[in-house]
PDB file of C-alpha atoms in Angstrom:
ATOM      1  CA  UNK A 173      16.091 -35.693   9.476  1.00  0.00           C
ATOM      2  CA  UNK A 174      18.553 -37.304  11.890  1.00  0.00           C
ATOM      3  CA  UNK A 175      15.670 -38.305  14.149  1.00  0.00           C
ATOM      4  CA  UNK A 176      14.133 -40.165  11.215  1.00  0.00           C
ATOM      5  CA  UNK A 177      17.353 -42.006  10.503  1.00  0.00           C
ATOM      6  CA  UNK A 178      18.647 -42.738  14.007  1.00  0.00           C
ATOM      7  CA  UNK A 179      15.343 -42.546  15.885  1.00  0.00           C
ATOM      8  CA  UNK A 180      14.211 -39.937  18.369  1.00  0.00           C
ATOM      9  CA  UNK A 181      16.153 -39.444  21.613  1.00  0.00           C
ATOM     10  CA  UNK A 182      14.696 -40.941  24.781  1.00  0.00           C
ATOM     11  CA  UNK A 183      13.911 -37.555  26.333  1.00  0.00           C
ATOM     12  CA  UNK A 184      12.211 -36.364  23.150  1.00  0.00           C
ATOM     13  CA  UNK A 185      10.094 -39.522  22.992  1.00  0.00           C
ATOM     14  CA  UNK A 186       9.079 -39.137  26.626  1.00  0.00           C
ATOM     15  CA  UNK A 187       8.093 -35.509  26.121  1.00  0.00           C
ATOM     16  CA  UNK A 188       6.002 -36.366  23.077  1.00  0.00           C
ATOM     17  CA  UNK A 189       4.203 -39.200  24.879  1.00  0.00           C
ATOM     18  CA  UNK A 190       3.470 -36.870  27.792  1.00  0.00           C
ATOM     19  CA  UNK A 191       2.073 -34.236  25.462  1.00  0.00           C
ATOM     20  CA  UNK A 192      -0.092 -36.844  23.781  1.00  0.00           C
ATOM     21  CA  UNK A 193      -1.432 -37.954  27.159  1.00  0.00           C
ATOM     22  CA  UNK A 194      -2.229 -34.378  28.161  1.00  0.00           C
ATOM     23  CA  UNK A 195      -4.016 -33.778  24.867  1.00  0.00           C
ATOM     24  CA  UNK A 196      -6.130 -36.885  25.377  1.00  0.00           C
ATOM     25  CA  UNK A 197      -7.043 -35.767  28.901  1.00  0.00           C
ATOM     26  CA  UNK A 198      -7.899 -32.294  27.651  1.00  0.00           C
ATOM     27  CA  UNK A 199     -10.211 -33.700  24.985  1.00  0.00           C
ATOM     28  CA  UNK A 200     -11.931 -35.890  27.611  1.00  0.00           C
ATOM     29  CA  UNK A 201     -12.531 -32.914  29.905  1.00  0.00           C
ATOM     30  CA  UNK A 202     -13.929 -30.847  27.051  1.00  0.00           C
ATOM     31  CA  UNK A 203     -16.377 -33.634  26.193  1.00  0.00           C
ATOM     32  CA  UNK A 204     -17.530 -33.863  29.841  1.00  0.00           C
ATOM     33  CA  UNK A 205     -17.979 -30.111  29.917  1.00  0.00           C
ATOM     34  CA  UNK A 206     -20.212 -30.239  26.853  1.00  0.00           C
ATOM     35  CA  UNK A 207     -22.318 -32.985  28.484  1.00  0.00           C
ATOM     36  CA  UNK A 208     -22.708 -30.949  31.660  1.00  0.00           C
ATOM     37  CA  UNK A 209     -23.678 -27.873  29.656  1.00  0.00           C
ATOM     38  CA  UNK A 210     -26.444 -29.880  28.005  1.00  0.00           C
ATOM     39  CA  UNK A 211     -27.609 -31.127  31.423  1.00  0.00           C
ATOM     40  CA  UNK A 212     -27.637 -27.566  32.738  1.00  0.00           C
ATOM     41  CA  UNK A 213     -29.728 -26.431  29.789  1.00  0.00           C
ATOM     42  CA  UNK A 214     -32.077 -29.382  30.365  1.00  0.00           C
ATOM     43  CA  UNK A 215     -32.580 -28.539  34.026  1.00  0.00           C
ATOM     44  CA  UNK A 216     -33.395 -24.952  33.074  1.00  0.00           C
ATOM     45  CA  UNK A 217     -36.059 -26.145  30.625  1.00  0.00           C
ATOM     46  CA  UNK A 218     -37.536 -28.491  33.245  1.00  0.00           C
ATOM     47  CA  UNK A 219     -37.623 -25.711  35.810  1.00  0.00           C
ATOM     48  CA  UNK A 220     -39.536 -23.542  33.331  1.00  0.00           C
ATOM     49  CA  UNK A 221     -42.071 -26.324  32.746  1.00  0.00           C
ATOM     50  CA  UNK A 222     -42.588 -26.932  36.468  1.00  0.00           C
ATOM     51  CA  UNK A 223     -43.014 -23.220  36.975  1.00  0.00           C
ATOM     52  CA  UNK A 224     -45.712 -23.062  34.334  1.00  0.00           C
ATOM     53  CA  UNK A 225     -47.341 -26.079  36.040  1.00  0.00           C
ATOM     54  CA  UNK A 226     -47.237 -24.269  39.384  1.00  0.00           C
ATOM     55  CA  UNK A 227     -44.975 -27.015  40.789  1.00  0.00           C
ATOM     56  CA  UNK A 228     -42.608 -24.820  42.728  1.00  0.00           C
ATOM     57  CA  UNK A 229     -40.880 -27.641  44.616  1.00  0.00           C
ATOM     58  CA  UNK A 230     -39.923 -29.560  41.477  1.00  0.00           C
ATOM     59  CA  UNK A 231     -38.713 -26.344  39.825  1.00  0.00           C
ATOM     60  CA  UNK A 232     -36.440 -25.602  42.785  1.00  0.00           C
ATOM     61  CA  UNK A 233     -34.992 -29.124  42.597  1.00  0.00           C
ATOM     62  CA  UNK A 234     -34.171 -28.566  38.957  1.00  0.00           C
ATOM     63  CA  UNK A 235     -32.353 -25.327  39.810  1.00  0.00           C
ATOM     64  CA  UNK A 236     -30.359 -27.093  42.551  1.00  0.00           C
ATOM     65  CA  UNK A 237     -29.176 -29.771  40.130  1.00  0.00           C
ATOM     66  CA  UNK A 238     -28.304 -27.009  37.674  1.00  0.00           C
ATOM     67  CA  UNK A 239     -26.106 -25.405  40.337  1.00  0.00           C
ATOM     68  CA  UNK A 240     -24.321 -28.703  40.971  1.00  0.00           C
ATOM     69  CA  UNK A 241     -23.654 -29.135  37.270  1.00  0.00           C
ATOM     70  CA  UNK A 242     -22.320 -25.580  37.092  1.00  0.00           C
ATOM     71  CA  UNK A 243     -19.898 -26.348  39.934  1.00  0.00           C
ATOM     72  CA  UNK A 244     -18.629 -29.376  38.022  1.00  0.00           C
ATOM     73  CA  UNK A 245     -18.271 -27.305  34.870  1.00  0.00           C
ATOM     74  CA  UNK A 246     -16.202 -24.799  36.832  1.00  0.00           C
ATOM     75  CA  UNK A 247     -13.996 -27.590  38.153  1.00  0.00           C
ATOM     76  CA  UNK A 248     -13.527 -28.988  34.657  1.00  0.00           C
ATOM     77  CA  UNK A 249     -12.560 -25.519  33.499  1.00  0.00           C
ATOM     78  CA  UNK A 250      -9.884 -25.364  36.219  1.00  0.00           C
ATOM     79  CA  UNK A 251      -8.615 -28.791  35.213  1.00  0.00           C
ATOM     80  CA  UNK A 252      -8.356 -27.730  31.587  1.00  0.00           C
ATOM     81  CA  UNK A 253      -6.504 -24.601  32.593  1.00  0.00           C
ATOM     82  CA  UNK A 254      -4.012 -26.648  34.587  1.00  0.00           C
ATOM     83  CA  UNK A 255      -3.496 -29.011  31.681  1.00  0.00           C
ATOM     84  CA  UNK A 256      -2.948 -26.098  29.282  1.00  0.00           C
ATOM     85  CA  UNK A 257      -0.415 -24.641  31.691  1.00  0.00           C
ATOM     86  CA  UNK A 258       1.346 -28.007  31.948  1.00  0.00           C
ATOM     87  CA  UNK A 259       1.426 -28.410  28.170  1.00  0.00           C
ATOM     88  CA  UNK A 260       2.895 -24.927  27.679  1.00  0.00           C
ATOM     89  CA  UNK A 261       5.623 -25.607  30.250  1.00  0.00           C
ATOM     90  CA  UNK A 262       6.382 -29.002  28.751  1.00  0.00           C
ATOM     91  CA  UNK A 263       6.571 -27.613  25.209  1.00  0.00           C
ATOM     92  CA  UNK A 264       8.869 -24.843  26.435  1.00  0.00           C
ATOM     93  CA  UNK A 265      11.096 -27.354  28.203  1.00  0.00           C
ATOM     94  CA  UNK A 266      11.138 -29.502  25.073  1.00  0.00           C
ATOM     95  CA  UNK A 267      12.148 -26.536  22.924  1.00  0.00           C
ATOM     96  CA  UNK A 268      14.881 -25.641  25.435  1.00  0.00           C
ATOM     97  CA  UNK A 269      16.187 -29.205  25.455  1.00  0.00           C
ATOM     98  CA  UNK A 270      16.237 -29.365  21.662  1.00  0.00           C
ATOM     99  CA  UNK A 271      18.038 -26.034  21.501  1.00  0.00           C
ATOM    100  CA  UNK A 272      20.685 -27.183  23.976  1.00  0.00           C
ATOM    101  CA  UNK A 273      21.120 -30.445  22.082  1.00  0.00           C
ATOM    102  CA  UNK A 274      21.513 -28.560  18.805  1.00  0.00           C
ATOM    103  CA  UNK A 275      24.098 -26.221  20.341  1.00  0.00           C
ATOM    104  CA  UNK A 276      25.939 -29.170  21.839  1.00  0.00           C
ATOM    105  CA  UNK A 277      25.995 -30.906  18.459  1.00  0.00           C
ATOM    106  CA  UNK A 278      27.255 -27.746  16.772  1.00  0.00           C
ATOM    107  CA  UNK A 279      29.992 -27.302  19.367  1.00  0.00           C
ATOM    108  CA  UNK A 280      31.105 -30.904  18.882  1.00  0.00           C
ATOM    109  CA  UNK A 281      31.205 -30.483  15.104  1.00  0.00           C
ATOM    110  CA  UNK A 282      33.203 -27.263  15.412  1.00  0.00           C
ATOM    111  CA  UNK A 283      35.632 -28.938  17.796  1.00  0.00           C
ATOM    112  CA  UNK A 284      36.131 -31.793  15.338  1.00  0.00           C
ATOM    113  CA  UNK A 285      36.784 -29.351  12.488  1.00  0.00           C
ATOM    114  CA  UNK A 286      39.293 -27.440  14.590  1.00  0.00           C
ATOM    115  CA  UNK A 287      41.143 -30.662  15.323  1.00  0.00           C
ATOM    116  CA  UNK A 288      41.266 -31.424  11.597  1.00  0.00           C
ATOM    117  CA  UNK A 289      42.630 -27.937  10.834  1.00  0.00           C
ATOM    118  CA  UNK A 290      46.134 -27.135  12.068  1.00  0.00           C
ATOM    119  CA  UNK A 291      47.019 -23.477  12.571  1.00  0.00           C
ATOM    120  CA  UNK A 292      50.495 -24.107  11.098  1.00  0.00           C
ATOM    121  CA  UNK A 293      48.906 -25.453   7.934  1.00  0.00           C
ATOM    122  CA  UNK A 294      46.731 -22.354   7.708  1.00  0.00           C
ATOM    123  CA  UNK A 295      49.752 -20.057   8.056  1.00  0.00           C
ATOM    124  CA  UNK A 296      51.653 -22.047   5.429  1.00  0.00           C
ATOM    125  CA  UNK A 297      48.737 -21.886   3.040  1.00  0.00           C
ATOM    126  CA  UNK A 298      48.393 -18.114   3.507  1.00  0.00           C
ATOM    127  CA  UNK A 299      52.142 -17.641   2.892  1.00  0.00           C
ATOM    128  CA  UNK A 300      51.886 -19.624  -0.340  1.00  0.00           C
ATOM    129  CA  UNK A 301      48.902 -17.579  -1.452  1.00  0.00           C
ATOM    130  CA  UNK A 302      50.724 -14.303  -0.730  1.00  0.00           C
ATOM    131  CA  UNK A 303      53.830 -15.527  -2.582  1.00  0.00           C
ATOM    132  CA  UNK A 304      51.845 -16.562  -5.641  1.00  0.00           C
ATOM    133  CA  UNK A 305      50.002 -13.234  -5.593  1.00  0.00           C
ATOM    134  CA  UNK A 306      53.277 -11.290  -5.492  1.00  0.00           C
ATOM    135  CA  UNK A 307      54.746 -13.356  -8.336  1.00  0.00           C
ATOM    136  CA  UNK A 308      51.665 -12.741 -10.441  1.00  0.00           C
ATOM    137  CA  UNK A 309      51.924  -8.983  -9.822  1.00  0.00           C
ATOM    138  CA  UNK A 310      55.554  -8.986 -10.971  1.00  0.00           C
ATOM    139  CA  UNK A 311      54.652 -10.950 -14.106  1.00  0.00           C
ATOM    140  CA  UNK A 312      51.845  -8.532 -14.940  1.00  0.00           C
ATOM    141  CA  UNK A 313      54.119  -5.517 -14.427  1.00  0.00           C
ATOM    142  CA  UNK A 314      56.776  -7.054 -16.684  1.00  0.00           C
ATOM    143  CA  UNK A 315      54.248  -7.747 -19.431  1.00  0.00           C
ATOM    144  CA  UNK A 316      52.743  -4.268 -19.206  1.00  0.00           C
ATOM    145  CA  UNK A 317      56.134  -2.475 -19.619  1.00  0.00           C
ATOM    146  CA  UNK A 318      56.513  -0.992 -23.167  1.00  0.00           C
ATOM    147  CA  UNK A 319      59.344  -2.336 -25.310  1.00  0.00           C
ATOM    148  CA  UNK A 320      62.474  -0.197 -24.928  1.00  0.00           C
ATOM    149  CA  UNK A 321      61.053   1.777 -22.011  1.00  0.00           C
ATOM    150  CA  UNK A 322      63.594   0.249 -19.671  1.00  0.00           C
ATOM    151  CA  UNK A 323      66.611   1.531 -21.725  1.00  0.00           C
ATOM    152  CA  UNK A 324      68.527   4.397 -20.080  1.00  0.00           C
ATOM    153  CA  UNK A 325      69.584   7.132 -22.543  1.00  0.00           C
ATOM    154  CA  UNK A 326      71.793  10.100 -21.714  1.00  0.00           C
ATOM    155  CA  UNK A 327      69.960  13.244 -22.827  1.00  0.00           C
ATOM    156  CA  UNK A 328      73.231  15.290 -22.935  1.00  0.00           C
ATOM    157  CA  UNK A 329      74.872  12.804 -25.308  1.00  0.00           C
ATOM    158  CA  UNK A 330      71.847  12.911 -27.590  1.00  0.00           C
ATOM    159  CA  UNK A 331      71.947  16.732 -27.675  1.00  0.00           C
ATOM    160  CA  UNK A 332      75.683  16.725 -28.527  1.00  0.00           C
ATOM    161  CA  UNK A 333      75.150  14.192 -31.305  1.00  0.00           C
ATOM    162  CA  UNK A 334      72.364  16.320 -32.758  1.00  0.00           C
ATOM    163  CA  UNK A 335      74.590  19.424 -32.744  1.00  0.00           C
ATOM    164  CA  UNK A 336      77.332  17.493 -34.603  1.00  0.00           C
ATOM    165  CA  UNK A 337      74.850  16.414 -37.264  1.00  0.00           C
ATOM    166  CA  UNK A 338      73.557  19.946 -37.734  1.00  0.00           C
ATOM    167  CA  UNK A 339      77.119  21.343 -37.920  1.00  0.00           C
ATOM    168  CA  UNK A 340      78.136  18.749 -40.501  1.00  0.00           C
ATOM    169  CA  UNK A 341      75.102  19.522 -42.616  1.00  0.00           C
ATOM    170  CA  UNK A 342      75.818  23.270 -42.499  1.00  0.00           C
ATOM    171  CA  UNK A 343      79.482  22.727 -43.426  1.00  0.00           C
ATOM    172  CA  UNK A 344      78.471  20.536 -46.344  1.00  0.00           C
ATOM    173  CA  UNK A 345      76.132  23.227 -47.636  1.00  0.00           C
ATOM    174  CA  UNK A 346      78.839  25.909 -47.351  1.00  0.00           C
ATOM    175  CA  UNK A 347      81.401  23.803 -49.240  1.00  0.00           C
ATOM    176  CA  UNK A 348      79.121  23.263 -52.220  1.00  0.00           C
ATOM    177  CA  UNK A 349      80.283  25.369 -55.319  1.00  0.00           C
ATOM    178  CA  UNK A 350      78.122  28.350 -56.127  1.00  0.00           C
ATOM    179  CA  UNK A 351      76.005  27.968 -59.266  1.00  0.00           C
ATOM    180  CA  UNK A 352      77.126  30.426 -61.989  1.00  0.00           C
ATOM    181  CA  UNK A 353      75.672  31.053 -65.377  1.00  0.00           C
ATOM    182  CA  UNK A 354      77.792  29.814 -68.367  1.00  0.00           C
ATOM    183  CA  UNK A 355      79.732  32.453 -70.309  1.00  0.00           C
ATOM    184  CA  UNK A 356      77.900  33.701 -73.330  1.00  0.00           C
ATOM    185  CA  UNK A 357      79.853  33.606 -76.607  1.00  0.00           C
ATOM    186  CA  UNK A 358      80.735  36.908 -78.251  1.00  0.00           C
ATOM    187  CA  UNK A 359      78.289  37.938 -80.830  1.00  0.00           C
ATOM    188  CA  UNK A 360      78.716  40.268 -83.754  1.00  0.00           C
ATOM    189  CA  UNK A 361      77.084  43.564 -83.166  1.00  0.00           C
ATOM    190  CA  UNK A 362      76.076  45.563 -86.195  1.00  0.00           C
ATOM    191  CA  UNK A 363      77.032  49.195 -86.382  1.00  0.00           C
ATOM    192  CA  UNK A 364      74.658  51.539 -84.706  1.00  0.00           C
ATOM    193  CA  UNK A 365      73.244  48.922 -82.246  1.00  0.00           C
ATOM    194  CA  UNK A 366      74.167  48.228 -78.645  1.00  0.00           C
ATOM    195  CA  UNK A 367      74.833  44.607 -77.601  1.00  0.00           C
ATOM    196  CA  UNK A 368      72.103  43.053 -75.626  1.00  0.00           C
ATOM    197  CA  UNK A 369      73.137  42.241 -72.084  1.00  0.00           C
ATOM    198  CA  UNK A 370      71.489  39.451 -70.008  1.00  0.00           C
ATOM    199  CA  UNK A 371      69.175  40.737 -67.397  1.00  0.00           C
ATOM    200  CA  UNK A 372      71.041  40.613 -64.064  1.00  0.00           C
ATOM    201  CA  UNK A 373      67.713  40.545 -62.202  1.00  0.00           C
ATOM    202  CA  UNK A 374      67.280  36.739 -62.487  1.00  0.00           C
ATOM    203  CA  UNK A 375      70.782  35.958 -61.180  1.00  0.00           C
ATOM    204  CA  UNK A 376      70.333  38.391 -58.332  1.00  0.00           C
ATOM    205  CA  UNK A 377      67.047  36.728 -57.408  1.00  0.00           C
ATOM    206  CA  UNK A 378      68.682  33.275 -57.316  1.00  0.00           C
ATOM    207  CA  UNK A 379      71.531  34.503 -55.079  1.00  0.00           C
ATOM    208  CA  UNK A 380      69.046  36.159 -52.754  1.00  0.00           C
ATOM    209  CA  UNK A 381      67.076  32.892 -52.316  1.00  0.00           C
ATOM    210  CA  UNK A 382      70.264  30.998 -51.370  1.00  0.00           C
ATOM    211  CA  UNK A 383      71.163  33.694 -48.887  1.00  0.00           C
ATOM    212  CA  UNK A 384      67.710  33.491 -47.351  1.00  0.00           C
ATOM    213  CA  UNK A 385      67.983  29.704 -46.939  1.00  0.00           C
ATOM    214  CA  UNK A 386      71.427  30.066 -45.339  1.00  0.00           C
ATOM    215  CA  UNK A 387      70.108  32.738 -42.946  1.00  0.00           C
ATOM    216  CA  UNK A 388      67.166  30.499 -41.984  1.00  0.00           C
ATOM    217  CA  UNK A 389      69.474  27.554 -41.326  1.00  0.00           C
ATOM    218  CA  UNK A 390      71.751  29.715 -39.159  1.00  0.00           C
ATOM    219  CA  UNK A 391      68.726  30.910 -37.200  1.00  0.00           C
ATOM    220  CA  UNK A 392      67.676  27.271 -36.540  1.00  0.00           C
ATOM    221  CA  UNK A 393      71.217  26.442 -35.423  1.00  0.00           C
ATOM    222  CA  UNK A 394      71.154  29.371 -33.018  1.00  0.00           C
ATOM    223  CA  UNK A 395      67.952  27.992 -31.413  1.00  0.00           C
TER     224      UNK A 395
END
């Protein structure tokens, strides 16, 4: 992308032109090799024809030219191999150069960023972040505390106050007047009949219930 905008570096341009030249030379050698292969095949066909015509001398000449062409083909093959080797080395050098340039550019960019970033500013920023985080934690803890949970009550005072209330309630119950049945007016009793007396069983049952409630309350006070 940068090469498109600012143009390719001089070394990169030189490497590309060299690779283009090597490719052109390689294509030229391959074409010559194909031509020589055709000539070799032609000499073989001619030698076969002269052999069928019993012209041994002409057939041998054809085979000699075939050998010369084969030597040239071998030389062209060596040239192509050298060019391939040169292209591989040049491409490797180009890749190495580009890698070094990229690393150099990255190092320069990192150096520029480090100059723009002061270590004191980083420490200050981190301190501010830690302070804000701690303040937020305190706010969250304060909001999550139930209402009244922070009040400190004395358990002994509460127990003493409860005992006073229970004692006052018991004293109030003891001071209440006992419920008695109203006096029955005297009735005339005919001769020969006994006066009817009220059944004491109901009064006794009522007194027993009050005694039971008082006993239960005393038992609770003892606990």
